[in-house]
mmCIF file of C-alpha atoms in Angstrom:
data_model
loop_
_atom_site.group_PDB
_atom_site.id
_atom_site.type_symbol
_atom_site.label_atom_id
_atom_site.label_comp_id
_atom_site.label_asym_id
_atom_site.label_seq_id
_atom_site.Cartn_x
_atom_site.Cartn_y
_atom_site.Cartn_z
ATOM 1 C CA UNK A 20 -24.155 87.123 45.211
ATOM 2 C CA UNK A 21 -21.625 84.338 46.348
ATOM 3 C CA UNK A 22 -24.689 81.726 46.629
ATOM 4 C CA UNK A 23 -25.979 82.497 42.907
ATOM 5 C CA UNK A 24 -22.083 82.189 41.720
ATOM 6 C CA UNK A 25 -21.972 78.200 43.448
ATOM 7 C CA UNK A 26 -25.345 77.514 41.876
ATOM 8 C CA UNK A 27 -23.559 78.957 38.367
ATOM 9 C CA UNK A 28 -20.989 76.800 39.294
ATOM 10 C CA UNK A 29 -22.628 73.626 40.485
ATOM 11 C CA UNK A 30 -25.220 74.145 37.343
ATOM 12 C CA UNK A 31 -22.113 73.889 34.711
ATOM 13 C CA UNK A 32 -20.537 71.070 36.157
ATOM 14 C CA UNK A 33 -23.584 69.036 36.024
ATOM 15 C CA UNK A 34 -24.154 69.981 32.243
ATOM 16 C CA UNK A 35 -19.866 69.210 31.545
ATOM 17 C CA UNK A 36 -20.881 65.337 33.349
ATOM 18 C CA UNK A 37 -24.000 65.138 30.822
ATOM 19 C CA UNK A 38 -21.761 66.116 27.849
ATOM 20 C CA UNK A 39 -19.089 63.822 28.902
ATOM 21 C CA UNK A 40 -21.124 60.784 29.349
ATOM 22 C CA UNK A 41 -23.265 61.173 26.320
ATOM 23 C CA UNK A 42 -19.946 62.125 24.070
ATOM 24 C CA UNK A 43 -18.790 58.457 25.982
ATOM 25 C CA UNK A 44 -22.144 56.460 25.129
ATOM 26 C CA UNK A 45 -21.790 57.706 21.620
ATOM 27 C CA UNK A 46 -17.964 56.828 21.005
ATOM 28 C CA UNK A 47 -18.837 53.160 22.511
ATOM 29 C CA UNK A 48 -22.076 53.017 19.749
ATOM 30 C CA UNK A 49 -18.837 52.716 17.195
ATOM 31 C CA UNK A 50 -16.934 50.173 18.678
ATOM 32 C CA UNK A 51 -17.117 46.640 17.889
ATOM 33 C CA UNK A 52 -18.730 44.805 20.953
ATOM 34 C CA UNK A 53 -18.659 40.679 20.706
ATOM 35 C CA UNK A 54 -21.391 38.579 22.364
ATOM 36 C CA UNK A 55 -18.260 36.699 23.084
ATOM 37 C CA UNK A 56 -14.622 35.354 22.269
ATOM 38 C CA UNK A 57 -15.193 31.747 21.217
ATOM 39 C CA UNK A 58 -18.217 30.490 19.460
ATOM 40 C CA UNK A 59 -19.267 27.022 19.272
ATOM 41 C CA UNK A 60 -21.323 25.033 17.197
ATOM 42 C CA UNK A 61 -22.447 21.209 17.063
ATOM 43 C CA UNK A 62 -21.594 19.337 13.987
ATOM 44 C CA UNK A 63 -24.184 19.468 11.166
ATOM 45 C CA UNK A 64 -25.229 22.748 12.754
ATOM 46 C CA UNK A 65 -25.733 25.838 10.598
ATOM 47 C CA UNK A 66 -22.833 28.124 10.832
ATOM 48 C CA UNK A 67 -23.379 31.990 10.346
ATOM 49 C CA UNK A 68 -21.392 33.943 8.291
ATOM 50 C CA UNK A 69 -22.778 37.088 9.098
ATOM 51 C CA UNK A 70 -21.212 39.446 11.738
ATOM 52 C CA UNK A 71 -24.357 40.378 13.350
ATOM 53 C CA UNK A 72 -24.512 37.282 14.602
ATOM 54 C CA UNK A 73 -21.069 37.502 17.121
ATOM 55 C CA UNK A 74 -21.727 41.156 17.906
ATOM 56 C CA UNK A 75 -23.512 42.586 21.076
ATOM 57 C CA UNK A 76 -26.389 44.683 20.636
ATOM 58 C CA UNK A 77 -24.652 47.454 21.711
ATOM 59 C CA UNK A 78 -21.811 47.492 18.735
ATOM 60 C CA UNK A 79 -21.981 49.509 15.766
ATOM 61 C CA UNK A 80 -25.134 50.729 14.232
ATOM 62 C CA UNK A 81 -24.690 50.560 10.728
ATOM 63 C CA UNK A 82 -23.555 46.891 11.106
ATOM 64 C CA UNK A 83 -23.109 46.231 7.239
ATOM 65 C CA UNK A 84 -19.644 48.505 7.231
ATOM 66 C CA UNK A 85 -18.097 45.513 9.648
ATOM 67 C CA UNK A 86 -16.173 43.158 7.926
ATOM 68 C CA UNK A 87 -16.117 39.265 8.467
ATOM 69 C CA UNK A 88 -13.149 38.007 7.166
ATOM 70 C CA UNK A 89 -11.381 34.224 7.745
ATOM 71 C CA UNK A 90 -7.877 33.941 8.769
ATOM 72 C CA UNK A 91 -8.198 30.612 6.567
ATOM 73 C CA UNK A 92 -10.406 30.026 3.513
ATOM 74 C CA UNK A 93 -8.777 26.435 2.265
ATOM 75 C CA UNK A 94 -11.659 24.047 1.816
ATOM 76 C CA UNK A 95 -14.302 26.429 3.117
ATOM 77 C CA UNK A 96 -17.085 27.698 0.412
ATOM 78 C CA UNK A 97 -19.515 30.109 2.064
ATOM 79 C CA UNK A 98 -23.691 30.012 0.518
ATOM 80 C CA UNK A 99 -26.500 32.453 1.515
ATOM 81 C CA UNK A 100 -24.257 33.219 4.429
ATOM 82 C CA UNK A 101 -22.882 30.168 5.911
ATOM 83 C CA UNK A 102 -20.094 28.280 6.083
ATOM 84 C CA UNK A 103 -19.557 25.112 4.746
ATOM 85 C CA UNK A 104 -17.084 22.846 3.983
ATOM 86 C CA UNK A 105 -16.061 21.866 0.369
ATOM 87 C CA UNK A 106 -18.833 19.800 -1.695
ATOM 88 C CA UNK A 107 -20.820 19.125 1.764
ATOM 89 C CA UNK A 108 -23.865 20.706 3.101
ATOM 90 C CA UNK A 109 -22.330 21.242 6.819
ATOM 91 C CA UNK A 110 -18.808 22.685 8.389
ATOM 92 C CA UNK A 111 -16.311 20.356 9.338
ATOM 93 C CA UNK A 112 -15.302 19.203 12.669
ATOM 94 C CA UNK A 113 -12.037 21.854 13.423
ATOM 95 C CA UNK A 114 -11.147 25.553 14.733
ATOM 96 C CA UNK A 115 -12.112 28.541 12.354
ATOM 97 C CA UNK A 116 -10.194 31.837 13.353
ATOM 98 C CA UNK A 117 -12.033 35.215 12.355
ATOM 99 C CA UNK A 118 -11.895 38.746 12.211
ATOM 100 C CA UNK A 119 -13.899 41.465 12.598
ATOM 101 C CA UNK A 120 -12.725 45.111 11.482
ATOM 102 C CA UNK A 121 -14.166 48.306 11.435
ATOM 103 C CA UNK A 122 -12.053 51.348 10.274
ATOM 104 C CA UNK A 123 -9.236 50.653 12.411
ATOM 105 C CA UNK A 124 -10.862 48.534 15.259
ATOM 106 C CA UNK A 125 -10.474 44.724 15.047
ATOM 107 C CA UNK A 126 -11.791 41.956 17.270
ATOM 108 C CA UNK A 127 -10.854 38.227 17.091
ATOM 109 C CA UNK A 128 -13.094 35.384 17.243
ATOM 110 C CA UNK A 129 -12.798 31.552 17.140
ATOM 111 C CA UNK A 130 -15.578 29.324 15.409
ATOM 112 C CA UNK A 131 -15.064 25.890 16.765
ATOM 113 C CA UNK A 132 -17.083 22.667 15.228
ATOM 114 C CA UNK A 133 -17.542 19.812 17.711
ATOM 115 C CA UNK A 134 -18.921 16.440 16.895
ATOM 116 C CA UNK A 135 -20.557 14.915 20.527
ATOM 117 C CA UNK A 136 -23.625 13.491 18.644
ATOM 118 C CA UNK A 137 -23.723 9.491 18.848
ATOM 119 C CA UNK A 138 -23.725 7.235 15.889
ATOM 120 C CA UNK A 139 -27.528 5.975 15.592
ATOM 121 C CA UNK A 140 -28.594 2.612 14.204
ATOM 122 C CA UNK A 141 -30.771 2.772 11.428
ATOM 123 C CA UNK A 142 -31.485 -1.080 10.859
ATOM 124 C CA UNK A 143 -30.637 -3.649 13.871
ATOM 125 C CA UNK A 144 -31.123 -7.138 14.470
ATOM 126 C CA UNK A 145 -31.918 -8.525 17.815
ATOM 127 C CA UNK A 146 -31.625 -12.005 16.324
ATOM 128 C CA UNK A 147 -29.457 -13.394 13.765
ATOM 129 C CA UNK A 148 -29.697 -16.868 12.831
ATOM 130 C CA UNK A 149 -26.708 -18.080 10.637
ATOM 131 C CA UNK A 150 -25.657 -21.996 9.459
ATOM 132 C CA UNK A 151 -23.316 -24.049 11.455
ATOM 133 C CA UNK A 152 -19.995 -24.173 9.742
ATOM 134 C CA UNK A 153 -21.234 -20.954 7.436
ATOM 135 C CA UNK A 154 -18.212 -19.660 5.503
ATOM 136 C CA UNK A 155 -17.348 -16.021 5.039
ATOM 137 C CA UNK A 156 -19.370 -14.516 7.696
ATOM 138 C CA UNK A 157 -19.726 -11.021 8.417
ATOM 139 C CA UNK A 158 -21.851 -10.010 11.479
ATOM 140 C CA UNK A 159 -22.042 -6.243 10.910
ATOM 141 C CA UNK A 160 -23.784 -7.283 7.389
ATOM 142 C CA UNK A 161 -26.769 -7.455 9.443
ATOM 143 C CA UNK A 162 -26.628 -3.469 10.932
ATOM 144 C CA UNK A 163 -26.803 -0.140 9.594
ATOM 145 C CA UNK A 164 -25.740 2.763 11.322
ATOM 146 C CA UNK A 165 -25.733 6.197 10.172
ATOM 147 C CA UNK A 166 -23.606 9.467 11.079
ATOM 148 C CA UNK A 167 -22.404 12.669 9.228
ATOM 149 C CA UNK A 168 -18.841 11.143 9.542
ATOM 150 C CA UNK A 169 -17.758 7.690 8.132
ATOM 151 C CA UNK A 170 -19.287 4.851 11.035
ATOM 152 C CA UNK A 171 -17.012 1.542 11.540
ATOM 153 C CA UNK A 172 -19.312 -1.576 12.730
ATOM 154 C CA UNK A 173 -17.926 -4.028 15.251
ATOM 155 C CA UNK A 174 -19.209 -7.039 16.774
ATOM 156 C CA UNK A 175 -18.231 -7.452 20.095
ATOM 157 C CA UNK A 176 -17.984 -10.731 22.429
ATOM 158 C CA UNK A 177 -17.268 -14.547 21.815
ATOM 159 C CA UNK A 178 -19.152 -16.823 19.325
ATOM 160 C CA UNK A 179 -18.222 -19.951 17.619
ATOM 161 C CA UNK A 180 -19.989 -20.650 14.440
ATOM 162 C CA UNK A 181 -18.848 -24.248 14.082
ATOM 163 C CA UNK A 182 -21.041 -24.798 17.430
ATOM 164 C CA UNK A 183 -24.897 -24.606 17.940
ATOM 165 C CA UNK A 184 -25.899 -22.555 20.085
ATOM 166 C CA UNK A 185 -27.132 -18.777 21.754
ATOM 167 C CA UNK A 186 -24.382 -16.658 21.585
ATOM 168 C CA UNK A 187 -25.614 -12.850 23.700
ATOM 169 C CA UNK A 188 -23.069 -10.195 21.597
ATOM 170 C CA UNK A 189 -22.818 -6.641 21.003
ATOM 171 C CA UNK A 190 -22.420 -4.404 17.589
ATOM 172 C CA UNK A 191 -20.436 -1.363 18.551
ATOM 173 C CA UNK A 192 -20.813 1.889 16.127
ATOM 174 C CA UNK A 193 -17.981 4.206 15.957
ATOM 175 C CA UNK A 194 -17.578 7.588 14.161
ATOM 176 C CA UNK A 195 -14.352 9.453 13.324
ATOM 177 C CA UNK A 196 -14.796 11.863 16.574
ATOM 178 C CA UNK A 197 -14.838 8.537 18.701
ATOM 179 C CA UNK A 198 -18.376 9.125 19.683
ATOM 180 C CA UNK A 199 -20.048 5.089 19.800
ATOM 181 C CA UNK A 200 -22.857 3.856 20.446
ATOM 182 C CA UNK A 201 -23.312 0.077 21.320
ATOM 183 C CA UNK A 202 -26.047 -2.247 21.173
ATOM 184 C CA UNK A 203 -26.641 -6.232 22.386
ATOM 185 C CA UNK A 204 -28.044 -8.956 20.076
ATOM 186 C CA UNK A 205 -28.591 -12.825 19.923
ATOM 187 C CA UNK A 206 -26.340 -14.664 17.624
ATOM 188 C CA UNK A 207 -28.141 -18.452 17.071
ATOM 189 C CA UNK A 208 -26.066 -21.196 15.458
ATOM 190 C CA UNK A 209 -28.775 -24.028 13.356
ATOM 191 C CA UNK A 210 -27.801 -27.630 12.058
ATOM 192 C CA UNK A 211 -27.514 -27.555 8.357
ATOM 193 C CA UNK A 212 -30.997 -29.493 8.754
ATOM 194 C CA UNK A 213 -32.858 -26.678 10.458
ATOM 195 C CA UNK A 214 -31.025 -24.338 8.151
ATOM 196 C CA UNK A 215 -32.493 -26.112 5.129
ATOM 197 C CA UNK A 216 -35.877 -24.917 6.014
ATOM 198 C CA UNK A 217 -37.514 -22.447 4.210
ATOM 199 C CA UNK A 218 -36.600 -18.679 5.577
ATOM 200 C CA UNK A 219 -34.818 -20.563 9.024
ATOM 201 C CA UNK A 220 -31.406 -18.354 8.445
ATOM 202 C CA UNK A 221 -31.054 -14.439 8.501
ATOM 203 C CA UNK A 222 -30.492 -12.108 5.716
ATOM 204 C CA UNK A 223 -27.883 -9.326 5.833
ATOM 205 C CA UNK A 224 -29.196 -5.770 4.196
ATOM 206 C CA UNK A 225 -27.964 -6.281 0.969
ATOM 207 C CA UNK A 226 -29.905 -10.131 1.224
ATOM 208 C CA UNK A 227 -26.726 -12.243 1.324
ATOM 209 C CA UNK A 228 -26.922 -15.591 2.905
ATOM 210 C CA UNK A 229 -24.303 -16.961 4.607
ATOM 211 C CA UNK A 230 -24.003 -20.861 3.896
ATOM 212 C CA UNK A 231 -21.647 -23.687 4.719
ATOM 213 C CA UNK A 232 -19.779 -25.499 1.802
ATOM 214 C CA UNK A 233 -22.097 -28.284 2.782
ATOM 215 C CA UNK A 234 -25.088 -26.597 1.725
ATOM 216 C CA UNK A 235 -24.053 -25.488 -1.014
ATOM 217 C CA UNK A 236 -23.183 -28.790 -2.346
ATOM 218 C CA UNK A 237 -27.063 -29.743 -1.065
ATOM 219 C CA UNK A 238 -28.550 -27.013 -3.192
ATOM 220 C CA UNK A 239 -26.041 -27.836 -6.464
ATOM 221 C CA UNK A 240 -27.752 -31.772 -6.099
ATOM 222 C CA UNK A 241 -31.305 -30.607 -5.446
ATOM 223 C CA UNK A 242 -31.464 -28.546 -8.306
ATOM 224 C CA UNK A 243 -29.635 -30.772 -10.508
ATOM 225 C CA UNK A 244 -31.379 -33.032 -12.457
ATOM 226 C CA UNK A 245 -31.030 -36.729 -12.227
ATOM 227 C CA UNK A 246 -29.221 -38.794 -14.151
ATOM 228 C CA UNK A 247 -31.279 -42.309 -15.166
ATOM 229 C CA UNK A 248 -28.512 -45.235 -15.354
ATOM 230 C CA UNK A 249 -27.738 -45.885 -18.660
ATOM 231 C CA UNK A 250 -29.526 -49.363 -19.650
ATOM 232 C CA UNK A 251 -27.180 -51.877 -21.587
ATOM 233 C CA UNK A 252 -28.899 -53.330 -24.281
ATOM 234 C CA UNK A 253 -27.916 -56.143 -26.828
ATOM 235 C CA UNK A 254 -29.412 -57.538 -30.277
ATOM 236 C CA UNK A 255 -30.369 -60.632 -30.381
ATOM 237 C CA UNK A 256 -30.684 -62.355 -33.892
ATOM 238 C CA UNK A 257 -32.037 -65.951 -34.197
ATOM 239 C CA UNK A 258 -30.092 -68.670 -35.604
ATOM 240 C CA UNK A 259 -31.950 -69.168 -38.957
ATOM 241 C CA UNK A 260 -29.916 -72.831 -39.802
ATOM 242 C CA UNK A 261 -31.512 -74.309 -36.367
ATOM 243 C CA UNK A 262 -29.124 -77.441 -38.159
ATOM 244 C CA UNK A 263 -26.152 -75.960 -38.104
ATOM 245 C CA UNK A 264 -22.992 -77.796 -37.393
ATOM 246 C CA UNK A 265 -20.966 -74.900 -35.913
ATOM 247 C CA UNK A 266 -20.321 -74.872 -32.382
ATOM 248 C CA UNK A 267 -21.745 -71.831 -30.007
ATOM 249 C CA UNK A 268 -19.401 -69.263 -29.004
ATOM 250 C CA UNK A 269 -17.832 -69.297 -25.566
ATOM 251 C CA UNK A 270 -17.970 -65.304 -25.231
ATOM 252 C CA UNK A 271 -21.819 -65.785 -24.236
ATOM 253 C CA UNK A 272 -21.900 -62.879 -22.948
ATOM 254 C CA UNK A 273 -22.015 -60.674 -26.198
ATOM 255 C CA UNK A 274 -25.333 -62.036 -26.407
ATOM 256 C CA UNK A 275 -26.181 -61.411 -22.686
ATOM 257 C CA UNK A 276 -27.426 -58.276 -21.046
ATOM 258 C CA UNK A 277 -24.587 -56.067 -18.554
ATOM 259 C CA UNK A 278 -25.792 -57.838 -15.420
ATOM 260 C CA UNK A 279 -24.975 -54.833 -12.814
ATOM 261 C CA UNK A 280 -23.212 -55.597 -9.594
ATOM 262 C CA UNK A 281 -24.129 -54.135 -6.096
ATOM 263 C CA UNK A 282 -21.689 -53.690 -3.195
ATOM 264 C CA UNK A 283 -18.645 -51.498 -2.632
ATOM 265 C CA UNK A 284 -15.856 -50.904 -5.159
ATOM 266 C CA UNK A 285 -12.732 -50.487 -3.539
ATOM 267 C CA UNK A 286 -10.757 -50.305 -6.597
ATOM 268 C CA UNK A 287 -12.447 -46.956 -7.795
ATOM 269 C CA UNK A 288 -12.683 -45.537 -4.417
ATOM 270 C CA UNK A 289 -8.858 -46.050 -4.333
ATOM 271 C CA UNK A 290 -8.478 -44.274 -6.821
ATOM 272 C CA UNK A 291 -10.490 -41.482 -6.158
ATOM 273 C CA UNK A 292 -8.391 -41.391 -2.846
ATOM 274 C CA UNK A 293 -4.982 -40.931 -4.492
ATOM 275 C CA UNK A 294 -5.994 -38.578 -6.996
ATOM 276 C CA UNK A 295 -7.711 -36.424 -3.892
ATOM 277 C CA UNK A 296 -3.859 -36.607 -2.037
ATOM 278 C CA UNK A 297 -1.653 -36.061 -5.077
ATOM 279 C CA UNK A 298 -4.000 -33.180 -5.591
ATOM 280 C CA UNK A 299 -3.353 -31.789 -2.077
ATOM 281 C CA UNK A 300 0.393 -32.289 -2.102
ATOM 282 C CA UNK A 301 0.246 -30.285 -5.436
ATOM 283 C CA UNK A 302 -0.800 -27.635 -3.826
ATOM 284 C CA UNK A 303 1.002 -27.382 -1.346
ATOM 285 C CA UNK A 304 -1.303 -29.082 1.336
ATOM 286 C CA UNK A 305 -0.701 -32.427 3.002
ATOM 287 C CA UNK A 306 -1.402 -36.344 2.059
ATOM 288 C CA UNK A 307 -4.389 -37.832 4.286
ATOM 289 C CA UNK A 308 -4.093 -40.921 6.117
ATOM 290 C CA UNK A 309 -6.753 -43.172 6.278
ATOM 291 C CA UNK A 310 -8.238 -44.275 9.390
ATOM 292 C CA UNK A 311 -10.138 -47.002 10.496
ATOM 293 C CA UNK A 312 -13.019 -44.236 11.632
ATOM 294 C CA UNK A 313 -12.880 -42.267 8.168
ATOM 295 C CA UNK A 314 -13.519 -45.327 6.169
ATOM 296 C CA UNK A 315 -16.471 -46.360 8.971
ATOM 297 C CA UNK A 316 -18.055 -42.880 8.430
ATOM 298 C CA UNK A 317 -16.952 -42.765 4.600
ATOM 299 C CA UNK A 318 -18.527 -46.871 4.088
ATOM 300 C CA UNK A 319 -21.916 -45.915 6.353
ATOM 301 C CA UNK A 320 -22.480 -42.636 4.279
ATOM 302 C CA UNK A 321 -22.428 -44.018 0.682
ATOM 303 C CA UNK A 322 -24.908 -46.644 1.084
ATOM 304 C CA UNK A 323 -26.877 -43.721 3.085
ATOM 305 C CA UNK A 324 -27.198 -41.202 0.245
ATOM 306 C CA UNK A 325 -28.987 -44.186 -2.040
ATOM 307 C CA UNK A 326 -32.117 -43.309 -0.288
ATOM 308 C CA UNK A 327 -31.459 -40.054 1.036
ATOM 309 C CA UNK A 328 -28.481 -37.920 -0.928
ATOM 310 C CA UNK A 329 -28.203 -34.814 1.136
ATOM 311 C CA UNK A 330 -25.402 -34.100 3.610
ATOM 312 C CA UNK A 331 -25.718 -35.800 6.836
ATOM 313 C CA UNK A 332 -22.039 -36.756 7.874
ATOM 314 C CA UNK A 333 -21.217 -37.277 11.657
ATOM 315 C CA UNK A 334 -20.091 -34.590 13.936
ATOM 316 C CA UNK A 335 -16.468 -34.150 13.348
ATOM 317 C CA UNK A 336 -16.084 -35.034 9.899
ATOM 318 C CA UNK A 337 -16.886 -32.938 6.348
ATOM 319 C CA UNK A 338 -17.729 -34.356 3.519
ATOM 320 C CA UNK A 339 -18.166 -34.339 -0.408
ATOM 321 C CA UNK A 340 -20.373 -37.001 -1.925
ATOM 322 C CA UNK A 341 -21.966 -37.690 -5.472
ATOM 323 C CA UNK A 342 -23.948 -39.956 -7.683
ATOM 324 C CA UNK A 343 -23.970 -40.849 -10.998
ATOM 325 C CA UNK A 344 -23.412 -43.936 -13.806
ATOM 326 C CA UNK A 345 -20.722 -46.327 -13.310
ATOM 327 C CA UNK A 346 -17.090 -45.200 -14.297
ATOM 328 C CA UNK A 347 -18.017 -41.190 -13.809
ATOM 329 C CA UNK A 348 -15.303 -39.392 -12.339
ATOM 330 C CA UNK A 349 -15.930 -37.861 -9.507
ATOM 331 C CA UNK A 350 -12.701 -36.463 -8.568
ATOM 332 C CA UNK A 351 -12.843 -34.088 -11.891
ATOM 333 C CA UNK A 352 -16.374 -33.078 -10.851
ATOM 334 C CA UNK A 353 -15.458 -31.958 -7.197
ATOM 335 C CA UNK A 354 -12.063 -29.875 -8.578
ATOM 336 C CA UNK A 355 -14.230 -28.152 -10.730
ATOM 337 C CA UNK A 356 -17.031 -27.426 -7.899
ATOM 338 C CA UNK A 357 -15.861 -24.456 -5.794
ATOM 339 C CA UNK A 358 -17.025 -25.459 -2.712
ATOM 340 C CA UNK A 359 -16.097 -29.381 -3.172
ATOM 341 C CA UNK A 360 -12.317 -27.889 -4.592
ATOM 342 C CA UNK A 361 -12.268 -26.115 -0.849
ATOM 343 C CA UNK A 362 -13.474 -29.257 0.696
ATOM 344 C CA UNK A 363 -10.499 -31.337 -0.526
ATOM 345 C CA UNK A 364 -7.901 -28.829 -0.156
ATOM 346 C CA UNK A 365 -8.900 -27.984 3.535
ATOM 347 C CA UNK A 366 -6.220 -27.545 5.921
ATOM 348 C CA UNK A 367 -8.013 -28.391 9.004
ATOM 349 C CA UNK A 368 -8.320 -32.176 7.749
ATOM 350 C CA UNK A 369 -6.389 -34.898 9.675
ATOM 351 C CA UNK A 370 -7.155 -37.854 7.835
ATOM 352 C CA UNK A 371 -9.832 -39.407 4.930
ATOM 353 C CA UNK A 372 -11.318 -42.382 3.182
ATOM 354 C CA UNK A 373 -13.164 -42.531 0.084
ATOM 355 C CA UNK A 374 -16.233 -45.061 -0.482
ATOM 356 C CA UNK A 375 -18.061 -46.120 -3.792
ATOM 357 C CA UNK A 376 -20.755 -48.003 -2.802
ATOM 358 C CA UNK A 377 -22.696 -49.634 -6.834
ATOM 359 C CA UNK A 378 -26.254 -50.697 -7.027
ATOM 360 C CA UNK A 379 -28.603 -50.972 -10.836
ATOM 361 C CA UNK A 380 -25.308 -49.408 -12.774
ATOM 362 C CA UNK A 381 -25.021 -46.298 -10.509
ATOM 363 C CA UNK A 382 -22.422 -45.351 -8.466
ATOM 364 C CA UNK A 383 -22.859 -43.818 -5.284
ATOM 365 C CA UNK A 384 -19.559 -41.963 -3.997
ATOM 366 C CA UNK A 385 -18.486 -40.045 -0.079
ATOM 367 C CA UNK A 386 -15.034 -38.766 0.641
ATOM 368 C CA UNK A 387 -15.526 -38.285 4.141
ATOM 369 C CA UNK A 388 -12.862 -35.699 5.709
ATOM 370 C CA UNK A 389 -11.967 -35.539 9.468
ATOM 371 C CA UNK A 390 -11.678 -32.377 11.153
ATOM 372 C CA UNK A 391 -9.763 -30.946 13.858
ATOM 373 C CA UNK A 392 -12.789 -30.225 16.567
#
């Protein structure tokens, strides 16, 4: 009788450890149970706003009676259950507190967007060739590079581009998480005679150019027409009264064509000179001395461009020149010429000399400019 009562006994407890457990496993089915505290998600990565997503397996069965709720909904717009930030297709970079309830549970949850993803290059030039002496140049023209954040372009290393030369730089990409990526390229410097060959310079994306004032000036000539000299002509009427007493008129050269002279003019190119300095000092720059080696250079290149007008000055000196009929003013046409206007108002010039070199009624003009390299 004793043995059947323990067996009574032992036969209850067993079923009271079965109840308890199973009354245990079915209070735990309604609790919330997170896959984990913090959830994080790359930038540009689709973020879930749908709490079966956080939760453990083992959480709530009917899942649609938990509530997913921000702590923060400024800027945030939520479509087909994600989240997103205003007008954009992705979340923000930035920490997203959340909360999940059910009846009087609640769990807290952080939804962190990182951005650890590289800038990447979408258009890249190993080899950029630009002028000697081009103006306005800017290297990371020539590079594209593409993130879901704003990318700033730098060029990294030192170049000169009033030397010719190989110049091995780098391009450095940087987005607004500080994320870069960084790539090396060759930077070649041409003559302004192997840059005025046919497709010898590089094009940035958007097809710009860069160019020194000097060729522009040799592009404004070639595709300007040229002027013919103007040919002086003169009536000449014969003297019906072969008898006459009258004596001939001294002035005999009304009745003589303009013989044209050919040499330099120093009186014009004089001129030209002090109109070029009281021009500077009006604007605030300085007068130019002449030297004995600007008027050399400025002499030598005006009876040059007779037979060859293109820019070919000396190393160390810039230059404007022109042709055209005797008595044009050059000086006029230059201020009114962007690039010639920058020429003459230069800073880095330490001294000038202006030439005017006439042959058959034309005048062939060269301010030649010395530089400070």
């Amino acid at each position: 009788m004793k043995k059947e009562k323990l067996i009574i006994i032992s036969v209850i407890s067993i079923l009271i450890v079965i109840f308890l457990i199973g009354l245990l496993f079915l209070s735990n089915k309604d609790r919330i149970v997170l896959k984990q505290d913090t959830f994080i998600f790359e930038l540009g990565e689709e973020v879930p706003f749908d709490a079966a997503y956080y939760l453990n397996d083992d959480s709530i069965k009917d899942i649609n009676k938990i509530n997913l709720e921000l702590e923060n909904r400024d800027s945030i717009t939520i479509q087909e259950n994600k989240l997103l930030s205003y007008k954009k297709d992705y979340l923000n970079v930035g920490k997203y507190p959340a909360i999940l309830s059910y009846k009087k549970e609640i769990k807290k949850i952080m939804i962190e967007v990182k951005d650890t993803t590289k800038p990447e290059f979408k258009e890249f030039n190993d080899k950029i060739v630009i002028e000697q002496n081009a103006k306005d140049v800017d290297l990371t023209k020539f590079f594209k590079a593409e993130d879901l954040t704003h990318v700033e372009l730098i060029v990294e290393g030192e170049y000169d581009l009033s030397k010719i030369g190989n110049y091995i730089i780098s391009v450095l990409a940087t987005d607004e998480s500080k994320n870069q990526t960084k790539k090396e390229f060759t930077l070649t410097v041409i003559s302004l005679e192997e840059a005025k060959k046919d497709n010898s310079t590089s094009k940035t994306i958007d097809g710009t150019i860069y160019k020194s004032d000097a060729m522009v000036e040799y592009e404004n000539n070639k595709n300007k027409p040229v002027e013919q000299p103007k040919q002086s002509t003169q009536n000449h009427s014969s003297n019906n009264n072969s008898n006459s007493n009258k004596p001939s008129s001294n002035n005999s050269s009304a009745n003589q064509p303009v013989q044209s002279s050919e040499g330099y003019n120093r009186e014009a190119a004089n001129q030209v000179l002090q109109k070029i300095n009281d021009y500077r000092v009006s604007q605030g720059r300085n007068a130019l001395p002449v030297t004995d080696q600007a008027q050399a250079e400025a002499d030598m290149r005006a009876k040059q461009i007779i037979t060859n007008f293109t820019h070919n000055s000396s190393y160390g000196f810039g230059e404007n020149i022109g042709n055209n009929v005797v008595g044009y003013d050059f000086f006029t046409a230059w201020k009114n010429s962007w690039s010639h206007n920058n020429a003459m108002l230069r800073e880095q010039c330490t001294a000038m000399a202006v030439s005017i070199y006439e042959k058959d009624g034309m005048w062939y003009a060269v301010v030649s400019f010395k530089m400070n390299y």
